[in-house]
XYZ file of C-alpha atoms in Angstrom:
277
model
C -24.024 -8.092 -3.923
C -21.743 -10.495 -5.337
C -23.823 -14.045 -6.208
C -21.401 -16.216 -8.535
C -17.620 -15.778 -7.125
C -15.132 -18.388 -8.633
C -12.334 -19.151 -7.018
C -9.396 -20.814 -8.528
C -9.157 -24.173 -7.752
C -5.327 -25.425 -7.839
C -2.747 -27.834 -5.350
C -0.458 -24.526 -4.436
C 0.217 -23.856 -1.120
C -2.024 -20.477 -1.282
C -5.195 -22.350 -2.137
C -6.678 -22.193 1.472
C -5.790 -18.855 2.100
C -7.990 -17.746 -1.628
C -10.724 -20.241 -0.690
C -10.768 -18.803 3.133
C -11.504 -15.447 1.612
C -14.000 -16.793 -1.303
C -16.207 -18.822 1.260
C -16.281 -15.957 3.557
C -17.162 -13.842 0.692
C -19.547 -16.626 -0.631
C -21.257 -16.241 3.416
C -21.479 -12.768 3.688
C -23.093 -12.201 0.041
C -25.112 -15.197 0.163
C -23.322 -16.453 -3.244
C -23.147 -19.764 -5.147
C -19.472 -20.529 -5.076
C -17.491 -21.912 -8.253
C -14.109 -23.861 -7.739
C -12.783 -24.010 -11.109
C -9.820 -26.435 -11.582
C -7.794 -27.245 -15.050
C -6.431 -29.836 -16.451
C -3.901 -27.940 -18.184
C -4.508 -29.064 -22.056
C -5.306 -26.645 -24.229
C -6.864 -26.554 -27.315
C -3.443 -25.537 -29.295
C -1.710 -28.716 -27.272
C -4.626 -30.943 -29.325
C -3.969 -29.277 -32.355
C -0.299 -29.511 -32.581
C -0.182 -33.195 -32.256
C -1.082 -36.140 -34.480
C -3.686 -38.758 -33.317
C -1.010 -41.208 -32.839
C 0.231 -39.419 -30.333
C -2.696 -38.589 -28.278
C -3.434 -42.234 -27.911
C -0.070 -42.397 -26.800
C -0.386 -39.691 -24.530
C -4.126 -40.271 -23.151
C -2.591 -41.943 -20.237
C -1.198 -38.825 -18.955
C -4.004 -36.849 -20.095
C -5.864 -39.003 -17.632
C -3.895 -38.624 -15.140
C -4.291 -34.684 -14.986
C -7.818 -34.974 -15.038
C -7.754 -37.547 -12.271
C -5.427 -34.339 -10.424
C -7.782 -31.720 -10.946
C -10.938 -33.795 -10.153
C -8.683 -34.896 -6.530
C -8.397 -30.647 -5.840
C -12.464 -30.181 -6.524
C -13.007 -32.936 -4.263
C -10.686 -30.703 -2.025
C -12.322 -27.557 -2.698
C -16.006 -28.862 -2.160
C -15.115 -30.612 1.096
C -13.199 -27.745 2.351
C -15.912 -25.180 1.295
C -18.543 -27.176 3.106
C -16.623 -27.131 6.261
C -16.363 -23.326 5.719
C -19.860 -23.617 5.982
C -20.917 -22.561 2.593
C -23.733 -24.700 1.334
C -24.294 -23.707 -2.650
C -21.394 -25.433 -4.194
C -20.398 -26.335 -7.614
C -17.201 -27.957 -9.191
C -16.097 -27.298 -12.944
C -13.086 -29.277 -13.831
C -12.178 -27.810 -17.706
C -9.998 -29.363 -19.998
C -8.148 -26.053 -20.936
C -5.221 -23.966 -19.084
C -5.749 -21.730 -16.546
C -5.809 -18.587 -18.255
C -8.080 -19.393 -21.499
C -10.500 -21.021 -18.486
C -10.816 -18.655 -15.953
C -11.245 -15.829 -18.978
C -14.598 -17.855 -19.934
C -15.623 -18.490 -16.293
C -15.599 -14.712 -15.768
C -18.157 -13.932 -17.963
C -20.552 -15.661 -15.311
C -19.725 -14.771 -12.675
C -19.467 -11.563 -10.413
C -15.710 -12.253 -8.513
C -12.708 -14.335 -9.295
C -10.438 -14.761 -6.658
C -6.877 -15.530 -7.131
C -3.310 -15.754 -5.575
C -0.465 -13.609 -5.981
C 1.354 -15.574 -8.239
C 4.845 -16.276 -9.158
C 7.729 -14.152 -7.145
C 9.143 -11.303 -9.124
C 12.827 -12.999 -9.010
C 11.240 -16.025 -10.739
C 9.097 -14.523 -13.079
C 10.552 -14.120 -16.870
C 11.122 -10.404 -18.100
C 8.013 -10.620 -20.212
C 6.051 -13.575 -18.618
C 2.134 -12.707 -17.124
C 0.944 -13.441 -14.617
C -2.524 -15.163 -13.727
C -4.003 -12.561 -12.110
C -2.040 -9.801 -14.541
C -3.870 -11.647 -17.558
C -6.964 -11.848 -16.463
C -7.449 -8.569 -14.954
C -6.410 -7.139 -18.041
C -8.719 -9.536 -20.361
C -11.427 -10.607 -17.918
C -14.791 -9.036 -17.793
C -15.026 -9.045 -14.105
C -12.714 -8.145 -11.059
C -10.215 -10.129 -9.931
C -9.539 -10.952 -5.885
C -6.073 -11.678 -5.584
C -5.029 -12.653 -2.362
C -1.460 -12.947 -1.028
C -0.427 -16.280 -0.054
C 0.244 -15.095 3.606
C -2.447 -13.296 4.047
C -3.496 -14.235 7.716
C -7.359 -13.145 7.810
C -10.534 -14.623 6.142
C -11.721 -10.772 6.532
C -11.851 -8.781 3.414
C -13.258 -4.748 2.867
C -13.874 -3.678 6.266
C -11.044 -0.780 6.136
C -10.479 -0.411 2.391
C -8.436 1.894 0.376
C -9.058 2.878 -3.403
C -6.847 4.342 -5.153
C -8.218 6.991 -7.756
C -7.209 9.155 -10.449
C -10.303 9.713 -12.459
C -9.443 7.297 -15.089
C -11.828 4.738 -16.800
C -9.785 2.212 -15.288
C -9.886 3.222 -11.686
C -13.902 4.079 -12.545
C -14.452 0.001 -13.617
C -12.190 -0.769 -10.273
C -14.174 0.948 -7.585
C -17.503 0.483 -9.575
C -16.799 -3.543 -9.567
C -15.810 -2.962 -5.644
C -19.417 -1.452 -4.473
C -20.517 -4.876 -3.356
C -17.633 -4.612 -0.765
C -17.466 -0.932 -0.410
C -21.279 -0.385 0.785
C -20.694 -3.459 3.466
C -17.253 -1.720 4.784
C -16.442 0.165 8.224
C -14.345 3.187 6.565
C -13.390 3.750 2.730
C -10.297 6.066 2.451
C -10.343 7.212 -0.922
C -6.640 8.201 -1.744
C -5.469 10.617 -4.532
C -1.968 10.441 -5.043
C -0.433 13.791 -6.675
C -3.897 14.562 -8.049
C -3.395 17.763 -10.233
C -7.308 19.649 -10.318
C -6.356 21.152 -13.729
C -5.861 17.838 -15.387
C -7.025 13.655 -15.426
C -10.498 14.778 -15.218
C -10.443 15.343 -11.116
C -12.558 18.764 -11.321
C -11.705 21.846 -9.329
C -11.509 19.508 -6.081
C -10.048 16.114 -6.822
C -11.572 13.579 -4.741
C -14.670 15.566 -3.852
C -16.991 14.520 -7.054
C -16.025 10.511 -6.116
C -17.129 10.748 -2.846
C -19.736 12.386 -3.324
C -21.254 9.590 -5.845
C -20.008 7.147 -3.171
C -21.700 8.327 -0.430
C -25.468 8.159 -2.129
C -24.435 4.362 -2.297
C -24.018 4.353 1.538
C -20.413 3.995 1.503
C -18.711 5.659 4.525
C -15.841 7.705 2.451
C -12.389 9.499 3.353
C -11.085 11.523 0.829
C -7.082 11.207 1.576
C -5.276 14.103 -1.025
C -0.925 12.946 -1.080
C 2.110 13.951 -2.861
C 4.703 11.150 -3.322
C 7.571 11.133 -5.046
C 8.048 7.503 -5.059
C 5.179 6.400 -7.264
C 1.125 5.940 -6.558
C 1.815 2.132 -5.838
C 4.480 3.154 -2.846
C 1.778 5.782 -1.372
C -1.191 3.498 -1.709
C 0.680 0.474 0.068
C 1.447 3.098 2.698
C -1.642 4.317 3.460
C -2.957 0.815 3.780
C -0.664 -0.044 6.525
C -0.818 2.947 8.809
C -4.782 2.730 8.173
C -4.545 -1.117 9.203
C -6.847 -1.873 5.480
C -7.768 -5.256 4.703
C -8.703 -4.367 1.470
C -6.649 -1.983 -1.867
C -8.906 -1.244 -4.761
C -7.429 -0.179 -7.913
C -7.811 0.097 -11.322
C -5.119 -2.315 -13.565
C -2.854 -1.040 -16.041
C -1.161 -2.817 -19.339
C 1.923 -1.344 -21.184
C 0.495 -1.437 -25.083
C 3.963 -1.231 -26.150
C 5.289 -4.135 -25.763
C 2.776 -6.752 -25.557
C -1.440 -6.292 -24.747
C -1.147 -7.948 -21.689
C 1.945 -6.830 -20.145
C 1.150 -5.070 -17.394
C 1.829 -1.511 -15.929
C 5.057 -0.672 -13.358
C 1.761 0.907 -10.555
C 0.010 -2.066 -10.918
C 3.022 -5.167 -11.141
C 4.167 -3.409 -7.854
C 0.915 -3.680 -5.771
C 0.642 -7.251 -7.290
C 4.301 -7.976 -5.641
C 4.304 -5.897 -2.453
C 0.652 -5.819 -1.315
C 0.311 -7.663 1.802
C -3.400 -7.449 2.046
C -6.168 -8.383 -0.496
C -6.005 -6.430 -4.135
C -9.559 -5.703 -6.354
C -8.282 -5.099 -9.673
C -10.443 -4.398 -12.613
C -9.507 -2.957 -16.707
């Protein structure tokens, strides 16, 4: 069961859909939900300026404060109405990243929007939900700002390849996975001889799955277009509400940057992503 979830607290347009989902999660888990809004100054902001001119700039300091304490009064009334009744509001004085990094060591869920559209995104610019699924210590919800349900893990799918990643993804997931209707677990040009699979890829994770109650299909493919492409696939001709995977960083460039598999279920998923490092 999940019993903190955090939800990012924020004056986009995809707040209600994330907070839809979290208070439904919040319901169904019998949670204490956390809207967590920022007021955007960081530490390094006070640091780089003299004092002079944070008296001169307090004025605007208040006024972000004043805007993030407006979307918590947002969040709690719009929770309430959602009908969840164990409530709390953290406004931080930090940016979102460097908060919601802390917050996630206390709690069991953060749920976020897909964030800025690839055309609009610099080459080498993260994310929200890319940094903190790579750095945070707990899954990460992100929900696409179209997303039309409330309804999250009744079909899921999970994609696996026997890596530590994909181990912390589905492991984070269980609180979803034992409440769902069908889990199709989907291996995506799984070779038996290699990644750790065993002589039947697929067959050891189910197996594990199903002494936690969680009704599993193993679903073997071969895809020449990438694991990303397949796994979006088989969520939309298996009507899922729900992808699980495990996220990826390129090392090469920068710690955070994160991998092609993962960026592209980030930008083309149209249902709810679980991602967890």
């Amino acid at each position: 069961m999940y019993k903190t979830i955090v939800v990012h607290v924020s004056d986009n347009p995809a707040f209600d859909r994330r907070l839809a989902v979290a208070a439904r999660l919040a319901l169904e888990h019998d949670a204490h939900l956390v809207g967590s809004a920022v007021t955007g100054i960081s530490l390094q902001a006070f640091l780089v300026v003299t004092a002079s001119a944070v008296t001169m700039l307090a004025p605007d300091f208040d006024v972000l404060r004043q805007r993030a304490d407006s979307q918590l009064e947002r969040f709690a009334d719009a929770a309430a109405r959602l009908g969840v009744t164990s409530i709390e509001r953290r406004l931080i004085e930090d940016d979102a990243e460097r908060a919601l990094l802390l917050e996630s060591r206390y709690a069991d869920l953060l749920v976020l929007s897909s964030g800025t559209p690839p055309e609009a995104r610099g080459h080498l610019a993260a994310d929200l939900p890319d940094y903190l699924a790579l750095h945070g210590t707990r899954p990460v919800l992100v929900v696409p700002p179209d997303y039309g349900s409330d309804t999250v893990g009744r079909t899921v799918v999970v994609g696996w390849d026997a890596g530590p990643e994909a181990t912390r993804a589905v492991t984070a997931a269980l609180p979803l996975l034992r409440r769902a209707h069908n889990v199709i677990v989907a291996l995506v040009n799984a070779d038996p001889l290699t990644g750790g699979h065993g002589p039947q890829p697929g067959a050891d994770v189910a197996t594990w799955l199903g002494r936690h109650g969680v009704p599993v299909e193993v679903v073997r493919e071969h895809a020449g277009d990438g694991a990303a492409t397949a796994l979006l696939g088989i969520a939309r001709d298996t009507g899922a509400d729900l992808i699980v995977a495990g996220a990826y960083g390129h090392n090469r460039i920068r710690e955070w940057f994160i991998g092609g598999a993962t960026r592209e279920l980030l930008d083309a998923a149209s249902v709810p992503l679980l991602l967890a490092h």
